[in-house]
CSV table of C-alpha atoms in Angstrom, one decimal:
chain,number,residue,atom,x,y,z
A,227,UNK,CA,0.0,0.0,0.0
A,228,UNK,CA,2.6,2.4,0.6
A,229,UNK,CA,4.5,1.5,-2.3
A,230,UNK,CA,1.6,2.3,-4.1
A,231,UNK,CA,0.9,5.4,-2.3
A,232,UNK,CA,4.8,6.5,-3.4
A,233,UNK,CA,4.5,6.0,-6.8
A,234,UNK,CA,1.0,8.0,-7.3
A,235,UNK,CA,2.5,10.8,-5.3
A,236,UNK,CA,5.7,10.7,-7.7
A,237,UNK,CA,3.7,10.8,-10.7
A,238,UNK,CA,1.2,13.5,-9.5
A,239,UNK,CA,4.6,15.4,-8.5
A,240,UNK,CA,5.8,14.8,-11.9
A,241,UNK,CA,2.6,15.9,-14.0
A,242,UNK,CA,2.3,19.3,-12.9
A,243,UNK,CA,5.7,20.2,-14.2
A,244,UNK,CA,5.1,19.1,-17.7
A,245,UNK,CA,1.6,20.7,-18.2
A,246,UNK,CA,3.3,24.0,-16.9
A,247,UNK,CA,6.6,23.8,-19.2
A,248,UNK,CA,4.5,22.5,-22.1
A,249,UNK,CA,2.2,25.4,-21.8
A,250,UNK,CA,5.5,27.5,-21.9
A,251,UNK,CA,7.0,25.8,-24.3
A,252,UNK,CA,4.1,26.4,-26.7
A,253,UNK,CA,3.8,30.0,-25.6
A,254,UNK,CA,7.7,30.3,-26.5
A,255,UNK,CA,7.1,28.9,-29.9
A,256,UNK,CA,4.0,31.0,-30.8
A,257,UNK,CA,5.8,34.4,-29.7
A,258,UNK,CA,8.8,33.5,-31.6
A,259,UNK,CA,7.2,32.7,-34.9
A,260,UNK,CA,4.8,36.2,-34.5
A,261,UNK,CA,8.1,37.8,-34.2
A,262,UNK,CA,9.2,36.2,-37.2
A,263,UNK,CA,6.3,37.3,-39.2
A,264,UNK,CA,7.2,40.9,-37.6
A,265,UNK,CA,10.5,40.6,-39.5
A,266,UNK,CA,9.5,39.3,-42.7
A,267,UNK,CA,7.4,42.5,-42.8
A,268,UNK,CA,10.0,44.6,-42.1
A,269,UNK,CA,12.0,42.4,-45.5
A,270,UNK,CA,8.9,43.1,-47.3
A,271,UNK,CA,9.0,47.0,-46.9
A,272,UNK,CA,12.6,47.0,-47.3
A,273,UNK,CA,11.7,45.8,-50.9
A,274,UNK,CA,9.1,47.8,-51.4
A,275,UNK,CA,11.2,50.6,-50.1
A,276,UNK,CA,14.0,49.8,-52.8
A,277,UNK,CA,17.8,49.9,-52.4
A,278,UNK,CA,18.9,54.0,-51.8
A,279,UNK,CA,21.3,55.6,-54.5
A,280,UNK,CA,24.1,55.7,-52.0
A,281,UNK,CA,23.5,51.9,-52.5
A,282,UNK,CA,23.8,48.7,-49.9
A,283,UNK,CA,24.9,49.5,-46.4
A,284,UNK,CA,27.7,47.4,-46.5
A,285,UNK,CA,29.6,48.6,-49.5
A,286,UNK,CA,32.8,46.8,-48.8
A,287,UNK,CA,36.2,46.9,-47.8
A,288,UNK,CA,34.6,47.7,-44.4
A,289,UNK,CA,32.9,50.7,-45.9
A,290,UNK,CA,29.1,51.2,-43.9
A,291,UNK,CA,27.2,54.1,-45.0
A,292,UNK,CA,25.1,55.7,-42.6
A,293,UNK,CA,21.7,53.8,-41.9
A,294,UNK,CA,18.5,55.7,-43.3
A,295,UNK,CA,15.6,54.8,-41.0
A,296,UNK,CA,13.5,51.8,-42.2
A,297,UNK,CA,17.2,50.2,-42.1
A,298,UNK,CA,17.6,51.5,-38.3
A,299,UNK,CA,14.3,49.8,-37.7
A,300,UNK,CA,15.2,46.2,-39.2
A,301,UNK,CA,18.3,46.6,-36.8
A,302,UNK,CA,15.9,46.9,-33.6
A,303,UNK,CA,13.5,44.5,-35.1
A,304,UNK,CA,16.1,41.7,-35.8
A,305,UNK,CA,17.5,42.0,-32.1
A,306,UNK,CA,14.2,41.9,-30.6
A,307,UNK,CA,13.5,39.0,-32.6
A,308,UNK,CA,16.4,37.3,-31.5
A,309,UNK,CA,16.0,37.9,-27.8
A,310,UNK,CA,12.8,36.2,-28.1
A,311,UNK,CA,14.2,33.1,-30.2
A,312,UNK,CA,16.5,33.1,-27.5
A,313,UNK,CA,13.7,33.3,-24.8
A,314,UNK,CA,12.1,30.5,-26.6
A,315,UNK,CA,15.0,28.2,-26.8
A,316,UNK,CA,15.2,28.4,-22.8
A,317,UNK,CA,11.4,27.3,-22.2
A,318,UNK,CA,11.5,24.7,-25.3
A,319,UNK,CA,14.8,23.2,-23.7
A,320,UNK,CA,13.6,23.5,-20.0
A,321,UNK,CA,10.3,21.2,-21.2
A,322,UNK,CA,12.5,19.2,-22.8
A,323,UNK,CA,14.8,18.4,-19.9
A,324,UNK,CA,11.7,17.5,-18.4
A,325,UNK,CA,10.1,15.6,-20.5
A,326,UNK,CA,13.2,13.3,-20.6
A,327,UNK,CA,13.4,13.0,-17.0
A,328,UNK,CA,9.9,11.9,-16.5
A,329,UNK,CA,10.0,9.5,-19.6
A,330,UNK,CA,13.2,7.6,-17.8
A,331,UNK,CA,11.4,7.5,-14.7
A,332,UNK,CA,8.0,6.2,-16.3
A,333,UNK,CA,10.4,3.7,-18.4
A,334,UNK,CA,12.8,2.5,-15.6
A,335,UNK,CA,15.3,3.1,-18.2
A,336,UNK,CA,18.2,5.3,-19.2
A,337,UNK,CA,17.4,7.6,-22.1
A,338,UNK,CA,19.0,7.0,-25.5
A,339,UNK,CA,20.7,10.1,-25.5
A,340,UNK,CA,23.3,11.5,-22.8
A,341,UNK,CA,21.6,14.6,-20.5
A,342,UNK,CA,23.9,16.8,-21.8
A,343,UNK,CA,22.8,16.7,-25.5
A,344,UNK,CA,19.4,18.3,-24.2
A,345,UNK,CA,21.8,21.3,-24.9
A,346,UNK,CA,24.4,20.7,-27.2
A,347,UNK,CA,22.7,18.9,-29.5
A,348,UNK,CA,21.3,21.9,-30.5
A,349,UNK,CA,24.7,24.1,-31.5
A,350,UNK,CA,27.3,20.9,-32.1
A,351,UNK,CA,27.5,20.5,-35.9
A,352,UNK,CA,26.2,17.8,-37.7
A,353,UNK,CA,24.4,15.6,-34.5
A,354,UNK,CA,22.3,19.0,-34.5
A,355,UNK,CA,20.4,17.4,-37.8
A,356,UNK,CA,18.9,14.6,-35.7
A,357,UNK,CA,20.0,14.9,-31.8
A,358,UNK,CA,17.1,16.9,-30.7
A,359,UNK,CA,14.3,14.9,-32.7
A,360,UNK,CA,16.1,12.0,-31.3
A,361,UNK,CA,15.6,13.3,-27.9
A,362,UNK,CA,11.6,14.3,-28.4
A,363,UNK,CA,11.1,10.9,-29.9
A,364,UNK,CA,12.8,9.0,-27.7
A,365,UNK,CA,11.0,10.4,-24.5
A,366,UNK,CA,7.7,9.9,-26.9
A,367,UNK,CA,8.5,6.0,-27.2
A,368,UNK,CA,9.1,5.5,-23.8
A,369,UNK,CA,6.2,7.4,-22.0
A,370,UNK,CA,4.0,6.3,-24.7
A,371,UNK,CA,5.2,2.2,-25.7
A,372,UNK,CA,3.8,1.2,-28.8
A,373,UNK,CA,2.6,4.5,-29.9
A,374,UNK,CA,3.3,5.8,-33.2
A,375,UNK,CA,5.6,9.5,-32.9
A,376,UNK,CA,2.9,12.4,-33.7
A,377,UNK,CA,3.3,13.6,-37.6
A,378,UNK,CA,4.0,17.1,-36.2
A,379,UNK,CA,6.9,16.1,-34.6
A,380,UNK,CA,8.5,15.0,-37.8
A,381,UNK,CA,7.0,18.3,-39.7
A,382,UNK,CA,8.3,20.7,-36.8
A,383,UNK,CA,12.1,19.5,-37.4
A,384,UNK,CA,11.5,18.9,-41.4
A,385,UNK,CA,10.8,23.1,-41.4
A,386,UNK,CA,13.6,23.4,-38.8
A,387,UNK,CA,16.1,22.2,-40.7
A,388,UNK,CA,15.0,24.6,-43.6
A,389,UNK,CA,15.1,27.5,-41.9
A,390,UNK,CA,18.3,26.2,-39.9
A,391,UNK,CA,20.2,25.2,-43.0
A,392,UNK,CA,18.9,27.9,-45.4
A,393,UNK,CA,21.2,30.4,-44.3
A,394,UNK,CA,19.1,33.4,-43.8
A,395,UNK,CA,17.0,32.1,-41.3
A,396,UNK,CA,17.8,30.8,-37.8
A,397,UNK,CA,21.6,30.5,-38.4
A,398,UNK,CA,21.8,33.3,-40.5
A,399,UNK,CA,25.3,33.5,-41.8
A,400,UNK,CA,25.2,37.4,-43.1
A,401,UNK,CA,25.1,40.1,-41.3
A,402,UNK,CA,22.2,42.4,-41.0
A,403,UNK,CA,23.5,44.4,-43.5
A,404,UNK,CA,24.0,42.2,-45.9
A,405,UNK,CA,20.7,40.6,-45.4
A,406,UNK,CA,19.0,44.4,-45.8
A,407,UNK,CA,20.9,44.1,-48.9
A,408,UNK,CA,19.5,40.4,-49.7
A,409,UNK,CA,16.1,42.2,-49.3
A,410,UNK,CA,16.5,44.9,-51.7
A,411,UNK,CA,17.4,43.2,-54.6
A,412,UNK,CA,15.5,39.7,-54.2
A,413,UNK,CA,13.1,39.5,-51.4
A,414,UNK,CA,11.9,35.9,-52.0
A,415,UNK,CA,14.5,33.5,-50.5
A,416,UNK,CA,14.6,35.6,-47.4
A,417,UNK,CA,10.3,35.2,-47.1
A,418,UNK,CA,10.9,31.1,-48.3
A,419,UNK,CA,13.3,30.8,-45.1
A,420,UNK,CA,11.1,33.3,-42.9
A,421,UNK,CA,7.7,31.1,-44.0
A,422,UNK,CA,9.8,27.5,-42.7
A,423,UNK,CA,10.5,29.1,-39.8
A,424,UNK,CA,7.5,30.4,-38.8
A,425,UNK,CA,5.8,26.8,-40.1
A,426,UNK,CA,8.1,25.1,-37.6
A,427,UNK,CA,7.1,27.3,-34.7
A,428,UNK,CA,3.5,26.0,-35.8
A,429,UNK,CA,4.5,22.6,-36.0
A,430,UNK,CA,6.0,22.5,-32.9
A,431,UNK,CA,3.3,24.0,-30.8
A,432,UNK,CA,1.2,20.8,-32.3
A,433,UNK,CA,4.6,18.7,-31.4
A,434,UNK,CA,4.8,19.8,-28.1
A,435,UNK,CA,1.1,19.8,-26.9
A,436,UNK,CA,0.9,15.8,-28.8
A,437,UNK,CA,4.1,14.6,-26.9
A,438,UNK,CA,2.7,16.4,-23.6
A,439,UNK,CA,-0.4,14.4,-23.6
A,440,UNK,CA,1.0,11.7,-24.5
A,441,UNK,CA,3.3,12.0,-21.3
A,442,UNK,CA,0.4,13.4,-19.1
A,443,UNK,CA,-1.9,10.3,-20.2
A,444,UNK,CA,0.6,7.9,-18.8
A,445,UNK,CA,1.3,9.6,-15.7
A,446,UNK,CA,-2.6,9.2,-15.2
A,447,UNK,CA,-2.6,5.9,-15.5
A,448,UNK,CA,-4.1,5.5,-19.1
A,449,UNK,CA,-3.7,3.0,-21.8
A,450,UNK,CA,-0.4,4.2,-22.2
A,451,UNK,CA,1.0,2.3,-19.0
């Protein structure tokens, strides 16, 4: 009896944090991708706008001309964007983190992946293409036996990798400059990336809310366990 008694009050200890970090987690995705949208406008008036006779703001061989002010603004709106990607990242990993934990304790068994991949697997080159799906679906399979992994999981990380890999999007290897420059003189690969990152913002609001259930239904006792 009070074995029994132990294990309900672990598993009522453990549902309450993954309901509240999923619910982040979602809210973290949702206000990320809004502020994605937020700059895509900005891209879009920048094209609108058209380059300025003085030409790009980079003009090379560390040349900058002054910034007029739609440029100025696409500064502040990039940096607020990225403070909320950032913001994102933290709640998205911290449900995560838990999610794993509760899945090895539902399972009885260690987690394919190391702890410490929660983090890196996100920045170390190449496992970053498959480490953190790895991680969601492996905390999926064990909290859920049997089940099959939700098709937004494998949609969130398909759009990921676009806008990861696209070079304008997440890991954006230009400068702001040059990318205010990508804008004025072909606006259309910078919306393609914006449009899979924003889609896998979407995705992974559906992603995180299936896998929570999932998670939550077992720790209830349903026909998961």
């Amino acid at each position: 009896m009070t074995e029994q008694m132990d294990q309900f009050s672990a598993r009522s200890f453990a549902l309450r944090p993954i309901q509240v970090s999923g619910r982040l987690a979602t809210g973290g995705l949702l206000l990320a991708g809004l502020a994605w949208v937020v700059r895509a406008v900005w891209e879009i008036r920048l094209s609108v706008a058209g380059e300025p006779a003085s030409g790009p703001p980079d003009q090379g061989n560390g040349v900058h001309r002054p910034l007029n002010s739609l440029e100025n603004s696409y500064h502040v709106v990039t940096s607020v964007v990225g403070v909320l990607v950032v913001l994102c990242a933290l709640v998205f990993v911290s449900w995560l983190w838990q999610l794993r934990d509760n899945a090895r304790a539902l399972s009885g068994q260690e987690p394919k992946y190391l702890g410490i991949w929660v983090y890196l697997g996100w920045i170390v080159p190449v496992v970053n293409l498959w480490f953190p799906r790895g991680i969601v679906v492996d905390a999926f399979r064990s909290s859920a036996p049997g089940g099959r992994v939700p098709a937004s999981v494998n949609v969130w990380w398909g759009l990921w990798l676009v806008g990861m890999l696209s070079g304008v999007g997440i890991v954006a290897r230009d400068s702001t400059d040059q990318i205010i420059a990508r804008a004025y003189n072909g606006v259309w690969p910078l919306l393609l990336s914006d449009a899979a990152v924003v889609g896998a913002a979407i995705a992974g609001v559906f992603a995180v809310r299936a896998v929570t259930a999932a998670q939550v239904e077992r720790l209830r006792g349903g026909p998961a366990s």
